[in-house]
Coordinates of C-alpha atoms and ligand atoms in Angstrom, one line a residue:
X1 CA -109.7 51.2 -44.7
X2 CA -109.7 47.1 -44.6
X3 CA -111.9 44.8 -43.1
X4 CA -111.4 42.0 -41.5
X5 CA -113.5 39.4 -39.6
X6 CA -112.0 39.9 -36.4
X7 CA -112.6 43.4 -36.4
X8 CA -113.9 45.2 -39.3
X9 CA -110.6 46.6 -39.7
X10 CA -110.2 49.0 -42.7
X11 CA -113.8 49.2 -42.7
X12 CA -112.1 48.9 -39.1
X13 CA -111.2 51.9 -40.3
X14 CA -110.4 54.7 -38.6
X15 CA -111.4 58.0 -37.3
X16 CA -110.7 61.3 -38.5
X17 CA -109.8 63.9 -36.6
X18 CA -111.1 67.6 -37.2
X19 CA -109.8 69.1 -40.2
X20 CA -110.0 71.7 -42.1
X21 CA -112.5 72.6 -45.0
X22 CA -110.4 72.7 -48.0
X23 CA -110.9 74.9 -50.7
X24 CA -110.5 71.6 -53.4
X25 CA -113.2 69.4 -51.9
X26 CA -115.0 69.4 -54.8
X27 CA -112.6 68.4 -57.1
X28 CA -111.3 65.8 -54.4
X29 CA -114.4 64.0 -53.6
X30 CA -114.9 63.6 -57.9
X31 CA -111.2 62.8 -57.9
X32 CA -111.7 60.1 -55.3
X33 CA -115.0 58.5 -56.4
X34 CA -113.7 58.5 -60.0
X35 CA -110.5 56.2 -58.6
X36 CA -113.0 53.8 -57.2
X37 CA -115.1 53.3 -60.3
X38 CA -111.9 52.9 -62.1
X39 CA -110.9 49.9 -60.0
X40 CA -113.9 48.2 -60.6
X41 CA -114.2 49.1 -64.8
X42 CA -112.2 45.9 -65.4
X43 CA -114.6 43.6 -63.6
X44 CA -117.7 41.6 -64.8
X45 CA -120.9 42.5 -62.4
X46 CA -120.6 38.7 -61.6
X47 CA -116.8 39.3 -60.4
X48 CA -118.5 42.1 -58.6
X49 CA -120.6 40.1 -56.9
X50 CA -118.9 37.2 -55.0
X51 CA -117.0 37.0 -51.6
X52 CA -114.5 34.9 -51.2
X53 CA -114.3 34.6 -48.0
X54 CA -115.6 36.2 -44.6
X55 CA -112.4 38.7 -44.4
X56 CA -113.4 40.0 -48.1
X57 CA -116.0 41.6 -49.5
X58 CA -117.3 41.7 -52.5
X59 CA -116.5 44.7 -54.9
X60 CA -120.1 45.7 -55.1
X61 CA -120.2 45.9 -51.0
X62 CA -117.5 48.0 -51.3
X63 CA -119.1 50.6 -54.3
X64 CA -122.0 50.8 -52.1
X65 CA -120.7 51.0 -48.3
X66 CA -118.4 53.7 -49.6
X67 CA -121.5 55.6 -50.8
X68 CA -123.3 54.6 -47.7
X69 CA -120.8 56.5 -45.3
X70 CA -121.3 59.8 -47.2
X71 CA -125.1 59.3 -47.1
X72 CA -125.6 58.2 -43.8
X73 CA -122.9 60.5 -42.2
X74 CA -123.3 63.7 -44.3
X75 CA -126.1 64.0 -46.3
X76 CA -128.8 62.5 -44.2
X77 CA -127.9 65.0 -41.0
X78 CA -126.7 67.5 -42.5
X79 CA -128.7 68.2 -46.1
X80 CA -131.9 69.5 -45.4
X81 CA -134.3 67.9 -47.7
X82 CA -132.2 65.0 -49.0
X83 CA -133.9 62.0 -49.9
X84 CA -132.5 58.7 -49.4
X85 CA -131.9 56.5 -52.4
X86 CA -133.3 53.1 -50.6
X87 CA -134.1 53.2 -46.5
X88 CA -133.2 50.0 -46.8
X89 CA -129.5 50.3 -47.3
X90 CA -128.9 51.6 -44.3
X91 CA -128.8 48.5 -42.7
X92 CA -127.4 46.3 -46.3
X93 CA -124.4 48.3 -46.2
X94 CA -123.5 49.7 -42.4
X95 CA -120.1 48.2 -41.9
X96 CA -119.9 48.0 -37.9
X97 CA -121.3 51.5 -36.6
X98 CA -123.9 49.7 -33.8
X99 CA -124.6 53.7 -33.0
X100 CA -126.3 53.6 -36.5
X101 CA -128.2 50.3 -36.1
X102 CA -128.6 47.1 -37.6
X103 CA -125.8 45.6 -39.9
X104 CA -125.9 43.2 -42.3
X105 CA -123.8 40.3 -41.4
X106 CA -120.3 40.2 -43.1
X107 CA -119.7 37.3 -43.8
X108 CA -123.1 37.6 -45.9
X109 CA -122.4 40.2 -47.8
X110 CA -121.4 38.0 -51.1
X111 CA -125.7 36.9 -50.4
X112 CA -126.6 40.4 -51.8
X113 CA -128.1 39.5 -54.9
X114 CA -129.8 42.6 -55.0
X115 CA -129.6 45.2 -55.3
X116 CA -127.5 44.0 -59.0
X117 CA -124.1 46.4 -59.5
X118 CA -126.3 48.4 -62.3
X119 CA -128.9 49.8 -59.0
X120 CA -125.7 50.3 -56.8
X121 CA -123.7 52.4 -59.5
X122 CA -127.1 54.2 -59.3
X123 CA -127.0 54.9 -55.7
X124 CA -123.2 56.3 -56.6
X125 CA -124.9 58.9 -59.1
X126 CA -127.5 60.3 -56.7
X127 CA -125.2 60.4 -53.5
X128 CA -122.7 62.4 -55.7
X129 CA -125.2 64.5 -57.6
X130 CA -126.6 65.6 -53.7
X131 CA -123.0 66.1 -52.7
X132 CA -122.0 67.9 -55.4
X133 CA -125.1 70.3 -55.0
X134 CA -124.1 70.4 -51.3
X135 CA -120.7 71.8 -52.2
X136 CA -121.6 73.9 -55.2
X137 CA -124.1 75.9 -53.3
X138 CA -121.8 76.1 -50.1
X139 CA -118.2 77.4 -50.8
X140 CA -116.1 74.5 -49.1
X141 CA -114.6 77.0 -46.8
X142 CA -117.3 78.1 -45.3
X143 CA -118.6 74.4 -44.4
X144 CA -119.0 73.8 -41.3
X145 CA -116.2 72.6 -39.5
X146 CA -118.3 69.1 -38.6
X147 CA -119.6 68.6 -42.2
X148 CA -115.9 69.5 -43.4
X149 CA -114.5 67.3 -41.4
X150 CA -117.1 64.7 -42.3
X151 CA -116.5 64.8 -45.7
X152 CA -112.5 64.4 -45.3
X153 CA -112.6 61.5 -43.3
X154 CA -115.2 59.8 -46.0
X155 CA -112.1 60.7 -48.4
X156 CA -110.0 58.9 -46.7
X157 CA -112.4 55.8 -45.8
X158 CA -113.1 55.3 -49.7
X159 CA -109.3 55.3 -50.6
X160 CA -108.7 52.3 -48.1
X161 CA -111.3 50.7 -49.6
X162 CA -110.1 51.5 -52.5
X163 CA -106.9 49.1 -51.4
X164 CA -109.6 46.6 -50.2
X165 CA -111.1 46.5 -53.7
X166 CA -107.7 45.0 -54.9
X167 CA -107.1 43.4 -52.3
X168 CA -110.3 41.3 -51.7
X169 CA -110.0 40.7 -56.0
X170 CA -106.9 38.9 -56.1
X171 CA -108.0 36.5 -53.5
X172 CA -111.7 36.1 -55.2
X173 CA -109.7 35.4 -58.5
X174 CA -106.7 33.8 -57.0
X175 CA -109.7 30.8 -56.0
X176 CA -110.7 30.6 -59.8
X177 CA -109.2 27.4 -61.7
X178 CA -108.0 29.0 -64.4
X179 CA -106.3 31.8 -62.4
X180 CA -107.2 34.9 -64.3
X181 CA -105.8 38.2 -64.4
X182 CA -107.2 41.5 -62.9
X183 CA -104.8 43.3 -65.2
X184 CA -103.3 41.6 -68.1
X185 CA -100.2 43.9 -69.1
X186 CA -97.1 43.4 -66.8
X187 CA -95.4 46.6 -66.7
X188 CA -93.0 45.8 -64.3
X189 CA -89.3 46.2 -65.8
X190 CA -86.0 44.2 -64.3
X191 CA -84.5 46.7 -61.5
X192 CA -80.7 46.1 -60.5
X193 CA -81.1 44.5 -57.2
X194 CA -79.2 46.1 -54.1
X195 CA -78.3 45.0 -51.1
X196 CA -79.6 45.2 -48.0
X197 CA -77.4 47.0 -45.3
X198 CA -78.2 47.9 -41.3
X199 CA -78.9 51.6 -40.4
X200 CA -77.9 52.6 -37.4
X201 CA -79.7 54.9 -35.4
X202 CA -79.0 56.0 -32.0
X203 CA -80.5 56.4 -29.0
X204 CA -83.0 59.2 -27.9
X205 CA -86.1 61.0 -26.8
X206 CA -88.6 61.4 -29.9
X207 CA -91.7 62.4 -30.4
X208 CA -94.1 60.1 -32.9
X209 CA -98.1 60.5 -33.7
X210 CA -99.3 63.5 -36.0
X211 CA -98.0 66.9 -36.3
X212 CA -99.5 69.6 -38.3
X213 CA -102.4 71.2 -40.0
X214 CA -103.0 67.8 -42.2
X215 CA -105.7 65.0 -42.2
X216 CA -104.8 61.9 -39.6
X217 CA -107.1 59.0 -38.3
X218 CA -107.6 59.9 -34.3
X219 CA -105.8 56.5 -33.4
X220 CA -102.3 59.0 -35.1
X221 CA -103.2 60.8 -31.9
X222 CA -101.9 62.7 -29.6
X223 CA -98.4 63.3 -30.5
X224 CA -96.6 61.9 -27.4
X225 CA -92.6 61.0 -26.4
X226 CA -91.0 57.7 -26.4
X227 CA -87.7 57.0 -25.1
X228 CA -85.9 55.0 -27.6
X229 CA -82.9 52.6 -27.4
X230 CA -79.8 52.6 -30.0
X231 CA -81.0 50.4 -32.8
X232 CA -80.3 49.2 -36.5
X233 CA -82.8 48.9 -39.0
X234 CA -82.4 47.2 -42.5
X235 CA -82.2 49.4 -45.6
X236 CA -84.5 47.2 -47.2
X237 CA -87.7 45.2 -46.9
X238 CA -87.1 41.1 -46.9
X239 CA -87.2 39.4 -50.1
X240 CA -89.0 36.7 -51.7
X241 CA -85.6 35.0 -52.0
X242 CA -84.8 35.6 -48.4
X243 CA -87.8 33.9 -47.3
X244 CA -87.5 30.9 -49.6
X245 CA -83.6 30.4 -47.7
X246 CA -86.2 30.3 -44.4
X247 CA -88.2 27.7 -46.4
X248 CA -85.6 25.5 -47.4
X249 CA -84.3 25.5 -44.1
X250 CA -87.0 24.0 -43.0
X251 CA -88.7 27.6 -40.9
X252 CA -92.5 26.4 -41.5
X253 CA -91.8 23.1 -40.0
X254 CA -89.8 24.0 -36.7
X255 CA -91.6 25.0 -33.3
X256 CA -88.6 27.0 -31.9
X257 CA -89.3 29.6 -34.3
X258 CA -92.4 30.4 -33.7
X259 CA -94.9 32.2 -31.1
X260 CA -97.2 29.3 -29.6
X261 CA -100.3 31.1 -31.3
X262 CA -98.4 31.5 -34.9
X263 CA -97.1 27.6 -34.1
X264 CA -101.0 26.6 -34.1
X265 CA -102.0 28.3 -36.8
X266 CA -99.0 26.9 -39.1
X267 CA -100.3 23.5 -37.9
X268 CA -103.9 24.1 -38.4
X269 CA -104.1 25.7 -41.6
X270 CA -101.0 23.7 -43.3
X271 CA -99.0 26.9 -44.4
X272 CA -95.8 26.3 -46.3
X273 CA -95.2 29.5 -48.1
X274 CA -96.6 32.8 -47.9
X275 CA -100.0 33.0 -49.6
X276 CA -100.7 32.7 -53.6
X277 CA -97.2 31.1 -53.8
X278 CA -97.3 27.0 -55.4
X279 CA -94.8 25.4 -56.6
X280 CA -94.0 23.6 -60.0
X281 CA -90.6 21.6 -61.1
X282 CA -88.9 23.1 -58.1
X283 CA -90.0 26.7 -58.9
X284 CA -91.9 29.1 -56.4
X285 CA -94.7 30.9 -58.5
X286 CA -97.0 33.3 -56.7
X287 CA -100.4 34.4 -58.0
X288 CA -100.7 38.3 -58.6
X289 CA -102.9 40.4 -60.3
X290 CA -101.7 40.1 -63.3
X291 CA -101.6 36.3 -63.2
X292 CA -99.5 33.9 -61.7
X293 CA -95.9 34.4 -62.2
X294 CA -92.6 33.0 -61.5
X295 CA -91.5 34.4 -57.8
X296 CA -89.0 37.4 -58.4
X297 CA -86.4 36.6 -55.6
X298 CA -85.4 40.3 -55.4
X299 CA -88.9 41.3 -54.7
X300 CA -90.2 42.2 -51.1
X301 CA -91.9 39.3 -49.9
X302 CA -95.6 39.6 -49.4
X303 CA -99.0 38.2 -48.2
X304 CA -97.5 37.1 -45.0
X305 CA -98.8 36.6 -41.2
X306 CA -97.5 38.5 -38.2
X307 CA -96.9 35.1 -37.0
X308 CA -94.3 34.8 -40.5
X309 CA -92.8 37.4 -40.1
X310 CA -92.0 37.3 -36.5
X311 CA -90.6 33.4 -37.0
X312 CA -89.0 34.6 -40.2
X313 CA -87.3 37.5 -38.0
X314 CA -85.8 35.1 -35.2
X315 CA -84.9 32.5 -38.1
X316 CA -82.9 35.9 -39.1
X317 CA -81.1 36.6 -35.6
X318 CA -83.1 39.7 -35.6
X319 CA -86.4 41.4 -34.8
X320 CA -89.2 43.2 -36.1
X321 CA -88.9 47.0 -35.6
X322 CA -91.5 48.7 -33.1
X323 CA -93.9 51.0 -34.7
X324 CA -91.8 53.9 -33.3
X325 CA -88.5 52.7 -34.5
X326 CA -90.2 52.2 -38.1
X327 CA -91.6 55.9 -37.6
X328 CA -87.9 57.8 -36.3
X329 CA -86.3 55.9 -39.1
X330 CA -88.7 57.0 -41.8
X331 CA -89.9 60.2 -40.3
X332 CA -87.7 62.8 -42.7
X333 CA -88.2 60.4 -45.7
X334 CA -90.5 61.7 -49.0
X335 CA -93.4 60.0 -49.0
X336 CA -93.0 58.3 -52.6
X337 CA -93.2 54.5 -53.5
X338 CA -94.6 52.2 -55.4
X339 CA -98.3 53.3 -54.5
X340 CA -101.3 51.7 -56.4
X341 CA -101.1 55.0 -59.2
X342 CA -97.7 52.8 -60.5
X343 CA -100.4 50.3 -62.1
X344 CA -97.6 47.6 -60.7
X345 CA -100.2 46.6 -58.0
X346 CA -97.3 44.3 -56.7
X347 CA -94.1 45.1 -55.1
X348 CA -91.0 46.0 -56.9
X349 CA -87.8 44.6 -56.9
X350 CA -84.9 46.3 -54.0
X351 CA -83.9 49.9 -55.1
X352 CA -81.7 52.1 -54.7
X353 CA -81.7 54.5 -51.0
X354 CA -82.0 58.0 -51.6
X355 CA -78.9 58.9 -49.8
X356 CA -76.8 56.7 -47.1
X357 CA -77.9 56.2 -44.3
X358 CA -81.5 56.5 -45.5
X359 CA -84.7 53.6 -46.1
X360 CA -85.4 52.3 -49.2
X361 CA -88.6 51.5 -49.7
X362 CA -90.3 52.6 -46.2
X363 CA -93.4 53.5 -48.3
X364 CA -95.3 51.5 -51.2
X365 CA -94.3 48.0 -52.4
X366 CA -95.6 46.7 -48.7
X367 CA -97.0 47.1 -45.6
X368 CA -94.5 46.4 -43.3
X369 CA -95.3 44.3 -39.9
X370 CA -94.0 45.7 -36.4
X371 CA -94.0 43.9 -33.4
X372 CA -96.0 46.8 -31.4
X373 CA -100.2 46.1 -30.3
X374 CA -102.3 48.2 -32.3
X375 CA -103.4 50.4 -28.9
X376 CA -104.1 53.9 -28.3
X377 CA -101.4 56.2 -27.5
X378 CA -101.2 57.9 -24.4
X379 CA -104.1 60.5 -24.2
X380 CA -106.2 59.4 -26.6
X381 CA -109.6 60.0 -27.2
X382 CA -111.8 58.7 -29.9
X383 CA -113.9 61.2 -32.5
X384 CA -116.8 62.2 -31.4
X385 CA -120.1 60.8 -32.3
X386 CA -120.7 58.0 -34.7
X387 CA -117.6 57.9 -36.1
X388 CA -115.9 57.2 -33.3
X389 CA -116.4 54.2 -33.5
X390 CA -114.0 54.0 -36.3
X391 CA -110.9 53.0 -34.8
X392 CA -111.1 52.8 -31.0
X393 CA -113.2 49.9 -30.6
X394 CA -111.0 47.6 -32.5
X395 CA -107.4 48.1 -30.4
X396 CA -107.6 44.7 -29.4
X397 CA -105.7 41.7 -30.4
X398 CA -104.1 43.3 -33.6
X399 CA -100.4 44.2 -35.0
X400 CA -99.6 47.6 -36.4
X401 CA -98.3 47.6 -39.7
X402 CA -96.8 51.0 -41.5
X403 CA -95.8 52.4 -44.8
X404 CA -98.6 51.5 -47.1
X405 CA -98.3 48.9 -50.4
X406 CA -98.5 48.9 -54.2
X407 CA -102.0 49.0 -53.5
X408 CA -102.2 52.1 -50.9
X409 CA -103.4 55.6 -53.0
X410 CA -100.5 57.7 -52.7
X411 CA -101.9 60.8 -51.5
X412 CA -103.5 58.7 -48.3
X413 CA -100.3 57.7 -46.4
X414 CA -98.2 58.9 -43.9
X415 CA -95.1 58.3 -41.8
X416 CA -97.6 58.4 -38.3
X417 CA -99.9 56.0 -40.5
X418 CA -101.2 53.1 -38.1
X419 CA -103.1 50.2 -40.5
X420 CA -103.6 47.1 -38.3
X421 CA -104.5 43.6 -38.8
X422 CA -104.9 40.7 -36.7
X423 CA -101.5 38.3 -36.4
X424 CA -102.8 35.8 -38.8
X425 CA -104.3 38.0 -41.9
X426 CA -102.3 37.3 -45.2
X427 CA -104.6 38.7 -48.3
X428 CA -103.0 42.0 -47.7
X429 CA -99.8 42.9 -49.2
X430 CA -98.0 42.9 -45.6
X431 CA -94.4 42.0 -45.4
X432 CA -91.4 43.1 -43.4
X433 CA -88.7 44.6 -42.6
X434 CA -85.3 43.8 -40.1
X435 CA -84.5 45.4 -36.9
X436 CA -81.8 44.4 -33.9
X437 CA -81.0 45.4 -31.0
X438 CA -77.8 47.9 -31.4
Ligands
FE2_1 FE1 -115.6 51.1 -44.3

């Protein structure tokens, strides 16, 4: 799913492993492309156009690449007959598969003048028409297992950037003047706040990675054992108004909080607050997508570094949880949240846990930073063919991060769901949640 300089992350995305035809495909892939058009209705073809920055692309990019992957890794090889929309895209909208060729740069992408958004909606129409005539005339379970698989994994890749879409808007529109609003209503509703308690769990042997017949990225893979400590875990992400006590106490301006690479880039880049967030007569307000608004202090914290959330957990007397602590602890949980279908598109305030004992919040509101390398697990092996380059290549120099965010698709995350960004990324909605040693 996301992108990011460093590595193309999302777009870093990863790779599937072999799944499945479903008998739904059809109705999936329309169900899926629809959800991307949707995201960009609300948009100008000027707003479509623009990149803010080298980590972002621009909303157009995104409409097109998305396309791109189904052309270039299902139609093109395995349609007989079909005709490409434009040779040239193949190269305008490759992400970072070198195994397919040439690449536009990315941090060029917001140079695309053409083609406009009218020619690239276009290219939509005719990759789905030939895709739609692919599955029509070829019963989805008798697909071939490749092509099936193929056609999952494209799935999956469009609903990350369906996450990127939002993502990479609030930061083109957070860098307007006047501030506007993806979404004008604000359908959030005050919610009770609770408070956060530890959870103990003990310690064990465990298994983590995928199990069973579902979709996963390879990087979920193989299922392996880790030995695990007693622990506690919070209940509950951190809060905006637990990370404005780390403010006032002064946490973005003292050393001994913070890893010598986070330490530089506070320096460097001036940070005083986590991103979006100003303040006015003594009052934090945060830019969102519906606006800027006053900073809910019983909201989970957001658009924050590894490096902040790592200094924030030492200000704390605590740690962050390893990615298979935050997957034991979640492991039994349902996987509902505040997912992008809530229309929120920006964490809600602490609820209630489902039982005691249990997480609140593990999945939706927002990703949640753990202190573990994004590296393969023991045994792995990338997907074969192009697509592996999806994930492998980029398990260098990056932080895993779990549960998904108000902008995740709910049917596209998992407990054994690896996203990863490099330590210093903000535009995501990446916060955090508490762990200590037992
Ligand atoms: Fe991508």
């Amino acid at each position: 799913m996301r992108e990011v300089s460093v590595d193309p992350q999302h777009d870093s995305t990863r790779a599937v492993q072999a799944a499945p035809a479903s008998p739904a495909h059809d109705a999936r892939y329309l169900a899926v492309r629809q959800a991307t058009q949707a995201l960009a209705a609300p948009l100008s073809a000027e707003d479509c156009a623009i990149q803010s920055m080298p980590d972002a692309s621009p909303v157009k990019w995104h409409l097109a690449h998305t396309t791109w992957f189904f052309e270039t890794f299902v139609l093109a090889p395995h349609r007989p007959g079909y005709r490409c929309f434009d040779p040239a895209y193949r190269v305008l909208f490759n992400s970072y598969y070198n195994t397919v060729g040439d690449k536009h740069p990315r941090p060029e992408r917001g140079l695309l003048s053409r083609p406009g958004l009218e020619e690239v909606l276009a290219y939509r129409r005719h990759v789905d028409e030939a895709m739609f005539a692919m599955l029509s005339e070829t019963p989805s379970a008798a697909l071939p297992a490749e092509v099936a698989s193929l056609i999952e994994l494209g799935l999956h890749h469009e609903q990350q950037h369906q996450e990127l879409i939002l993502t990479d808007v609030k930061h083109l529109l957070s860098r307007h003047p006047q501030k506007p609003a993806y979404q004008k209503q604000w359908p959030l509703t005050p919610i009770r706040a609770r408070t956060p308690r530890w959870i103990d769990i003990g310690q064990g042997l465990h298994e983590i990675g995928h199990a069973g017949p579902g979709f996963c990225f390879d990087n979920e893979t193989p299922r392996h054992r880790v030995w695990l400590d007693a622990f506690q875990i919070a209940s509950h992400p951190v809060t905006h108004g637990d990370f404005i006590a780390f403010i006032n106490d002064g946490g973005y301006q003292r050393p001994e909080l913070w890893l010598s690479a986070g330490w530089d880039a506070v320096t460097a880049r001036g940070w005083q607050a986590p991103a979006y967030w100003t303040q006015r007569d003594s009052q934090w307000h945060a830019f969102t997508l519906h606006g800027e608004v006053p900073v809910d202090p019983n909201a989970p914290v957001c658009h924050i570094s590894f490096f902040e959330a790592d200094a924030f957990a030492r200000w704390a007397d605590a740690r962050l949880p390893t990615e298979a602590e935050w997957e034991i602890a979640t492991r039994d949980l349902p996987l509902s949240g505040n997912f992008l279908e809530s229309g929120a598109l920006h964490p809600l305030a602490l609820r209630e846990t489902l039982a005691d004992g249990q997480l609140a919040q593990a999945f939706g509101d927002v990703w949640e930073w753990t202190r573990s390398d994004y590296g393969p697990y023991p045994g792995f092996r990338p997907a074969a063919g192009a697509v592996g380059e999806y994930n492998g290549k980029f398990m260098c120099g990056q932080y895993v991060l779990r549960g998904g965010s108000c902008a995740t698709p709910a049917s596209h995350i998992r407990a054994s769901y690896r996203n990863f960004f490099p330590p210093d990324a903000r535009w995501q909605f990446s916060g955090l949640r508490l762990a200590r040693d037992a």
